[in-house]
Coordinates of C-alpha atoms in Angstrom, one line a residue:
M1 CA -58.8 -132.6 160.4
G2 CA -57.1 -134.5 163.2
K3 CA -54.2 -135.5 161.0
K4 CA -53.7 -131.9 159.7
M5 CA -53.7 -130.6 163.3
S6 CA -51.1 -133.3 164.2
M7 CA -48.8 -132.2 161.4
M8 CA -49.1 -128.6 162.4
M9 CA -48.1 -129.4 165.9
V10 CA -45.0 -131.3 164.8
E11 CA -44.0 -128.4 162.6
Q12 CA -44.5 -126.0 165.6
D13 CA -42.2 -128.1 167.7
W14 CA -39.3 -127.6 165.3
L15 CA -40.0 -123.9 165.0
G16 CA -40.1 -123.8 168.8
L17 CA -36.5 -125.2 168.8
A18 CA -35.5 -122.5 166.4
R19 CA -37.0 -119.8 168.6
K20 CA -35.2 -121.2 171.7
A21 CA -31.9 -121.3 169.9
I22 CA -32.2 -117.7 168.6
A23 CA -33.2 -116.5 172.0
G24 CA -30.0 -118.1 173.5
E25 CA -31.9 -120.8 175.4
S26 CA -30.2 -124.2 175.4
I27 CA -32.3 -127.0 174.0
T28 CA -32.6 -130.1 176.1
R29 CA -31.1 -133.5 175.5
E30 CA -34.6 -134.9 174.9
E31 CA -35.2 -132.2 172.2
A32 CA -31.9 -132.9 170.6
L33 CA -32.7 -136.6 170.5
S34 CA -36.1 -135.8 168.9
V35 CA -34.3 -134.2 166.0
I36 CA -32.1 -137.1 165.1
R37 CA -34.9 -139.6 165.7
A38 CA -37.5 -137.7 163.7
D39 CA -39.4 -139.4 161.0
D40 CA -37.9 -138.8 157.5
D41 CA -41.1 -137.0 156.6
E42 CA -40.1 -134.2 158.9
V43 CA -36.8 -133.5 157.3
L44 CA -37.9 -130.4 155.4
A45 CA -39.7 -129.0 158.4
I46 CA -36.5 -129.6 160.5
M47 CA -34.3 -127.9 157.9
D48 CA -36.6 -125.0 157.7
A49 CA -36.3 -124.5 161.4
A50 CA -32.6 -124.9 161.3
F51 CA -32.3 -122.4 158.5
R52 CA -34.1 -119.8 160.6
V53 CA -31.3 -120.2 163.2
R54 CA -28.6 -120.2 160.6
K55 CA -30.0 -117.1 158.9
H56 CA -30.4 -115.2 162.2
F57 CA -26.7 -115.6 163.0
Y58 CA -25.0 -115.9 159.6
G59 CA -27.5 -114.7 157.0
K60 CA -27.0 -116.4 153.6
K61 CA -23.2 -116.3 153.6
V62 CA -21.2 -119.5 153.2
K63 CA -17.6 -119.8 154.4
L64 CA -15.3 -121.8 152.2
N65 CA -12.4 -123.9 153.5
L66 CA -9.6 -125.7 151.7
I67 CA -7.4 -128.5 153.1
I68 CA -3.8 -129.1 152.1
N69 CA -2.5 -132.6 153.1
A70 CA 0.8 -131.2 154.4
K71 CA 2.1 -134.6 155.5
S72 CA 0.6 -137.9 154.4
G73 CA 0.6 -141.3 156.0
L74 CA 3.5 -142.2 158.4
C75 CA 1.1 -142.0 161.3
P76 CA 1.7 -144.1 164.5
E77 CA -2.0 -143.8 165.7
D78 CA -4.6 -146.5 165.1
C79 CA -7.7 -144.4 164.4
G80 CA -10.2 -146.8 162.8
Y81 CA -11.6 -144.3 160.3
C82 CA -8.3 -143.1 158.9
S83 CA -6.6 -144.3 155.8
Q84 CA -3.3 -142.9 157.0
S85 CA -3.4 -144.9 160.3
R86 CA -0.7 -147.5 161.0
V87 CA -3.4 -150.1 161.1
A88 CA -4.9 -149.2 157.7
D89 CA -4.1 -151.4 154.7
T90 CA -4.6 -148.7 152.1
P91 CA -2.5 -147.4 149.1
V92 CA -2.0 -144.0 150.5
T93 CA 0.9 -141.9 149.2
K94 CA 3.3 -141.3 152.0
Y95 CA 5.5 -138.2 152.2
P96 CA 7.1 -136.0 154.9
L97 CA 5.9 -132.4 155.6
L98 CA 5.8 -130.4 152.5
E99 CA 8.3 -127.6 152.0
K100 CA 7.4 -124.0 152.7
G101 CA 7.0 -123.0 149.1
V102 CA 4.4 -125.8 148.4
L103 CA 2.4 -124.7 151.5
V104 CA 2.4 -121.1 150.3
D105 CA 1.4 -122.1 146.8
G106 CA -1.5 -124.0 148.3
A107 CA -2.7 -120.8 149.9
R108 CA -2.5 -119.0 146.6
K109 CA -4.6 -121.7 145.0
A110 CA -7.1 -121.4 147.9
M111 CA -7.4 -117.6 147.2
E112 CA -8.2 -118.4 143.5
M113 CA -11.0 -120.7 144.7
Q114 CA -12.5 -117.9 146.8
V115 CA -11.6 -119.7 150.0
G116 CA -11.5 -117.8 153.3
T117 CA -9.8 -120.4 155.5
Y118 CA -6.8 -122.4 154.5
C119 CA -6.3 -125.6 156.5
I120 CA -2.8 -127.0 157.0
V121 CA -3.2 -130.6 158.0
A122 CA -0.5 -133.1 158.9
S123 CA -0.7 -136.7 159.9
G124 CA 0.9 -138.0 163.1
R125 CA 0.5 -137.8 166.8
G126 CA 2.0 -134.3 167.0
P127 CA 4.6 -132.1 165.2
T128 CA 8.3 -132.4 165.7
N129 CA 10.2 -129.1 166.2
R130 CA 11.4 -129.3 162.6
E131 CA 7.9 -129.7 161.3
L132 CA 6.6 -127.0 163.5
N133 CA 9.3 -124.6 162.2
Q134 CA 8.4 -125.4 158.6
V135 CA 4.7 -124.7 159.2
I136 CA 5.5 -121.5 161.1
E137 CA 7.7 -120.2 158.2
A138 CA 4.9 -120.9 155.7
V139 CA 2.3 -119.3 157.9
E140 CA 4.3 -116.1 158.4
E141 CA 4.7 -115.7 154.6
I142 CA 1.0 -116.4 153.9
K143 CA -0.2 -114.0 156.5
S144 CA 2.1 -111.3 155.3
T145 CA 0.9 -111.5 151.7
M146 CA -2.7 -112.8 151.7
P147 CA -5.9 -111.8 153.6
M148 CA -6.6 -115.3 154.7
K149 CA -7.5 -117.2 157.9
I150 CA -5.1 -120.0 158.7
C151 CA -6.2 -123.2 160.5
A152 CA -3.6 -125.7 161.5
C153 CA -4.3 -129.4 162.4
L154 CA -1.0 -131.0 163.5
G155 CA -2.1 -133.3 166.3
I156 CA -1.4 -133.1 170.0
L157 CA 0.3 -129.8 171.0
S158 CA 2.4 -128.7 174.0
E159 CA 1.6 -125.2 175.4
E160 CA 4.9 -123.9 173.9
Q161 CA 4.1 -125.2 170.5
A162 CA 0.6 -123.7 170.6
K163 CA 2.1 -120.4 171.7
R164 CA 4.5 -120.4 168.7
L165 CA 1.7 -121.2 166.2
K166 CA -0.4 -118.3 167.6
E167 CA 2.6 -115.9 167.4
A168 CA 3.2 -116.9 163.8
G169 CA -0.3 -116.0 162.8
V170 CA -2.3 -119.2 163.0
D171 CA -5.9 -118.1 163.6
R172 CA -7.5 -121.4 164.3
Y173 CA -6.5 -124.9 165.5
N174 CA -8.4 -128.0 164.6
H175 CA -8.5 -131.1 166.8
N176 CA -11.7 -133.1 166.5
L177 CA -13.4 -134.9 169.3
N178 CA -14.8 -137.2 166.6
T179 CA -17.2 -139.1 168.8
S180 CA -18.5 -139.3 172.4
A181 CA -16.4 -140.1 175.4
D182 CA -17.9 -143.5 176.0
H183 CA -17.6 -144.5 172.3
Y184 CA -14.0 -143.3 171.9
S185 CA -12.2 -146.5 172.8
H186 CA -14.1 -148.3 170.0
I187 CA -12.4 -145.9 167.5
T188 CA -8.8 -145.6 168.7
S189 CA -6.6 -146.9 171.5
T190 CA -3.3 -144.9 171.0
H191 CA -4.7 -141.8 172.6
T192 CA -7.8 -140.9 174.6
Y193 CA -10.8 -138.6 174.5
E194 CA -9.2 -136.7 177.3
D195 CA -6.1 -136.1 175.2
R196 CA -8.4 -134.5 172.6
I197 CA -10.1 -132.3 175.1
E198 CA -6.7 -131.2 176.5
T199 CA -5.4 -130.3 173.1
V200 CA -8.4 -128.1 172.3
E201 CA -8.0 -126.4 175.6
T202 CA -4.3 -125.8 175.0
A203 CA -5.1 -124.2 171.6
K204 CA -7.7 -122.0 173.3
Y205 CA -5.3 -121.0 176.1
A206 CA -2.7 -119.9 173.5
G207 CA -5.3 -117.6 171.9
M208 CA -6.2 -119.7 168.8
S209 CA -9.8 -120.1 167.9
P210 CA -10.8 -123.7 168.7
C211 CA -12.1 -125.9 165.9
S212 CA -13.4 -129.3 166.8
G213 CA -15.9 -131.6 165.3
V214 CA -17.3 -135.0 164.8
I215 CA -17.4 -138.0 162.4
I216 CA -20.9 -139.4 162.1
G217 CA -21.5 -143.0 161.1
M218 CA -18.9 -144.8 163.2
G219 CA -21.3 -147.0 164.9
E220 CA -22.4 -144.5 167.5
S221 CA -25.9 -144.5 169.0
D222 CA -28.3 -141.6 168.8
E223 CA -27.5 -140.8 172.5
Q224 CA -23.8 -140.8 171.8
L225 CA -24.2 -138.4 168.9
V226 CA -26.2 -136.1 171.2
D227 CA -23.4 -136.4 173.8
V228 CA -20.7 -135.2 171.4
A229 CA -22.9 -132.3 170.2
F230 CA -23.2 -131.1 173.8
A231 CA -19.5 -131.8 174.5
L232 CA -18.6 -129.5 171.6
R233 CA -20.9 -126.9 173.0
D234 CA -19.3 -127.2 176.4
I235 CA -15.8 -126.8 175.1
D236 CA -17.0 -123.7 173.2
A237 CA -15.7 -124.8 169.8
D238 CA -16.0 -121.8 167.4
S239 CA -16.0 -124.0 164.3
I240 CA -17.6 -127.5 164.2
P241 CA -16.8 -129.7 161.2
V242 CA -19.5 -132.3 160.8
N243 CA -17.9 -135.2 158.9
F244 CA -19.8 -138.2 157.5
L245 CA -17.8 -141.4 157.5
N246 CA -16.3 -142.3 154.2
A247 CA -15.8 -146.0 154.9
I248 CA -12.5 -146.5 153.1
P249 CA -11.5 -150.1 152.1
G250 CA -8.6 -151.2 154.2
T251 CA -9.5 -149.3 157.3
P252 CA -11.0 -151.0 160.4
L253 CA -14.3 -149.2 159.8
E254 CA -14.5 -150.2 156.1
K255 CA -17.7 -152.3 156.5
L256 CA -19.7 -149.5 158.2
S257 CA -22.2 -147.9 155.8
N258 CA -25.2 -146.9 157.9
L259 CA -25.8 -143.3 156.7
D260 CA -28.4 -142.0 154.4
P261 CA -28.9 -138.3 153.3
R262 CA -31.9 -137.8 155.6
R263 CA -29.9 -138.8 158.7
C264 CA -27.0 -136.6 157.6
L265 CA -29.4 -133.6 157.3
K266 CA -31.0 -134.2 160.6
A267 CA -27.5 -134.4 162.2
L268 CA -26.5 -131.1 160.7
A269 CA -29.7 -129.6 162.1
L270 CA -29.0 -131.1 165.5
F271 CA -25.6 -129.4 165.7
R272 CA -27.2 -126.1 164.6
F273 CA -29.8 -126.2 167.3
V274 CA -27.3 -127.3 170.0
C275 CA -24.6 -124.8 168.9
P276 CA -26.6 -122.1 167.2
T277 CA -24.0 -119.3 167.1
K278 CA -21.1 -121.5 165.9
E279 CA -19.7 -122.2 162.4
I280 CA -21.2 -125.5 161.4
R281 CA -19.3 -127.0 158.5
A282 CA -20.6 -129.7 156.2
S283 CA -17.3 -131.6 155.9
G284 CA -15.7 -134.8 154.8
G285 CA -17.9 -137.4 153.2
R286 CA -20.7 -135.0 152.4
E287 CA -20.5 -135.8 148.7
I288 CA -20.9 -139.6 149.0
N289 CA -23.4 -139.5 151.9
L290 CA -25.6 -136.5 151.1
R291 CA -25.4 -137.1 147.3
S292 CA -28.2 -135.3 145.5
M293 CA -29.3 -133.6 148.7
Q294 CA -26.0 -131.8 149.3
V295 CA -27.6 -128.4 148.7
L296 CA -30.0 -128.8 151.6
A297 CA -27.1 -129.1 154.0
L298 CA -26.6 -125.3 153.6
Y299 CA -29.9 -124.6 155.3
A300 CA -28.2 -125.7 158.5
A301 CA -24.5 -125.5 157.8
N302 CA -22.8 -122.1 157.0
S303 CA -19.5 -123.5 155.9
V304 CA -18.1 -126.2 153.6
F305 CA -14.8 -127.6 152.3
V306 CA -14.1 -127.2 148.6
G307 CA -11.7 -129.3 146.7
D308 CA -10.2 -132.6 147.9
Y309 CA -9.9 -133.9 151.4
L310 CA -6.9 -135.6 152.9
T311 CA -6.9 -138.8 150.9
T312 CA -10.3 -138.7 149.2
E313 CA -11.6 -136.6 146.4
G314 CA -14.2 -133.9 146.8
Q315 CA -16.2 -132.3 144.1
E316 CA -14.9 -129.5 141.9
A317 CA -14.9 -126.1 143.5
S318 CA -16.9 -124.7 140.6
A319 CA -19.6 -127.2 141.5
D320 CA -19.7 -125.9 145.0
H321 CA -19.7 -122.3 143.8
A322 CA -22.7 -123.1 141.5
M323 CA -24.5 -124.9 144.3
I324 CA -24.2 -121.8 146.5
E325 CA -25.3 -119.5 143.7
D326 CA -28.3 -121.8 142.8
I327 CA -29.7 -121.7 146.3
G328 CA -29.4 -117.9 146.4
F329 CA -26.6 -117.8 149.0
E330 CA -23.3 -116.0 148.7
I331 CA -19.7 -116.8 149.4
E332 CA -18.0 -115.0 152.3
R333 CA -14.9 -114.0 150.5
C334 CA -12.8 -113.0 153.5
A335 CA -13.0 -115.0 156.8
L336 CA -10.9 -112.6 158.8

C-alpha cells in the first residue's frame, strides 16, 4: 500500500505541473529540475502531463517545417557542434548562396510535403548585402504564389537588414541560443551569448516572430539546461527548436554522446512546462537520439522538421506523416 501511494503522489506532482502551466502559472526552477532529473520510470507519467499542456494549447495538430541549406560551409565561426564551422574537419559540400529559382523550387517541394513553414538557412556570421537581396527576391516570389510561412536563419542581423526581411515577407527569424550563458564559451569563441540575444531582439523589433532554441547534449549540466529553458521563456521566443546533438565526426564535439531517448523526452517535457504556450519543435538529431521512441516526442512537441537537415539526413517525410497518423494526430496544413 505504501509503495502504491508513493507512485500516486509522484504522478500527481507531474499533473500538478500541467495544471500550473495551463493556468498560466510559471513553474519554479526546482520543479523544472525535477523533470530532467526524474527517474526513467516516470517518463510516461511526465509525457502524459506534458501532453495535457500541449493538447490544451495546440490540440492534436502537428506543424511541419522544412529546411533548405541555402549556403553550405564557408563559415568563419568556430561553433563546436557544427560541421560547417571553420574548425570542423568534415567533408561538407561548400557552395555560395543558392540562386532565387532554387530557393523557390524548394518551397514548392515543401508544399508537396504538406509543410507549413519553409526555413531558409545560410551558413556564416551574417548575410552580405548581395546575399540578403537574393533571399529577399526569393521570399517575395514565394509569398506571392504560396500560402506558406517563411523562416530565415542567416546569422547576425543589423536593424536595417531585419527591417528589409520583414518587408519582403519573412514571417519568422531563427537564431538559437543553443545553450546557457555560462556554458556558451565552451561551445564557441567567435561570437557571444549576448550577440545571440541581441539578434533575437533585433528580429523582434523588426516585427518578425522570434524563433530560438537549444542543442541538448553539448556537455551542459541539468542546471544549465534549465537556465536556457528559462532564458528562452524570458526572450519570449514564439518557436523553440529543441535539437539533440548529432556528434558529427570531425567536429570538436565529436566524442560527446551522452544522450538517451528517455532524457530527450524529459527535456521536451521540460520545455513544454516552462514555455507552455509556445511552439516546441522536436528538431535536429531526433532520429538518432530518440530512435524507436520518436513518436512519444509528439506528446510534448507540437512541431517537427521533415526531410533532411543542414548537413545530415532526416527520415523520409512519408515516415513522419505515418507517425503522425498512427498516433492519431493531424498535420496542420497551413501555418499562417
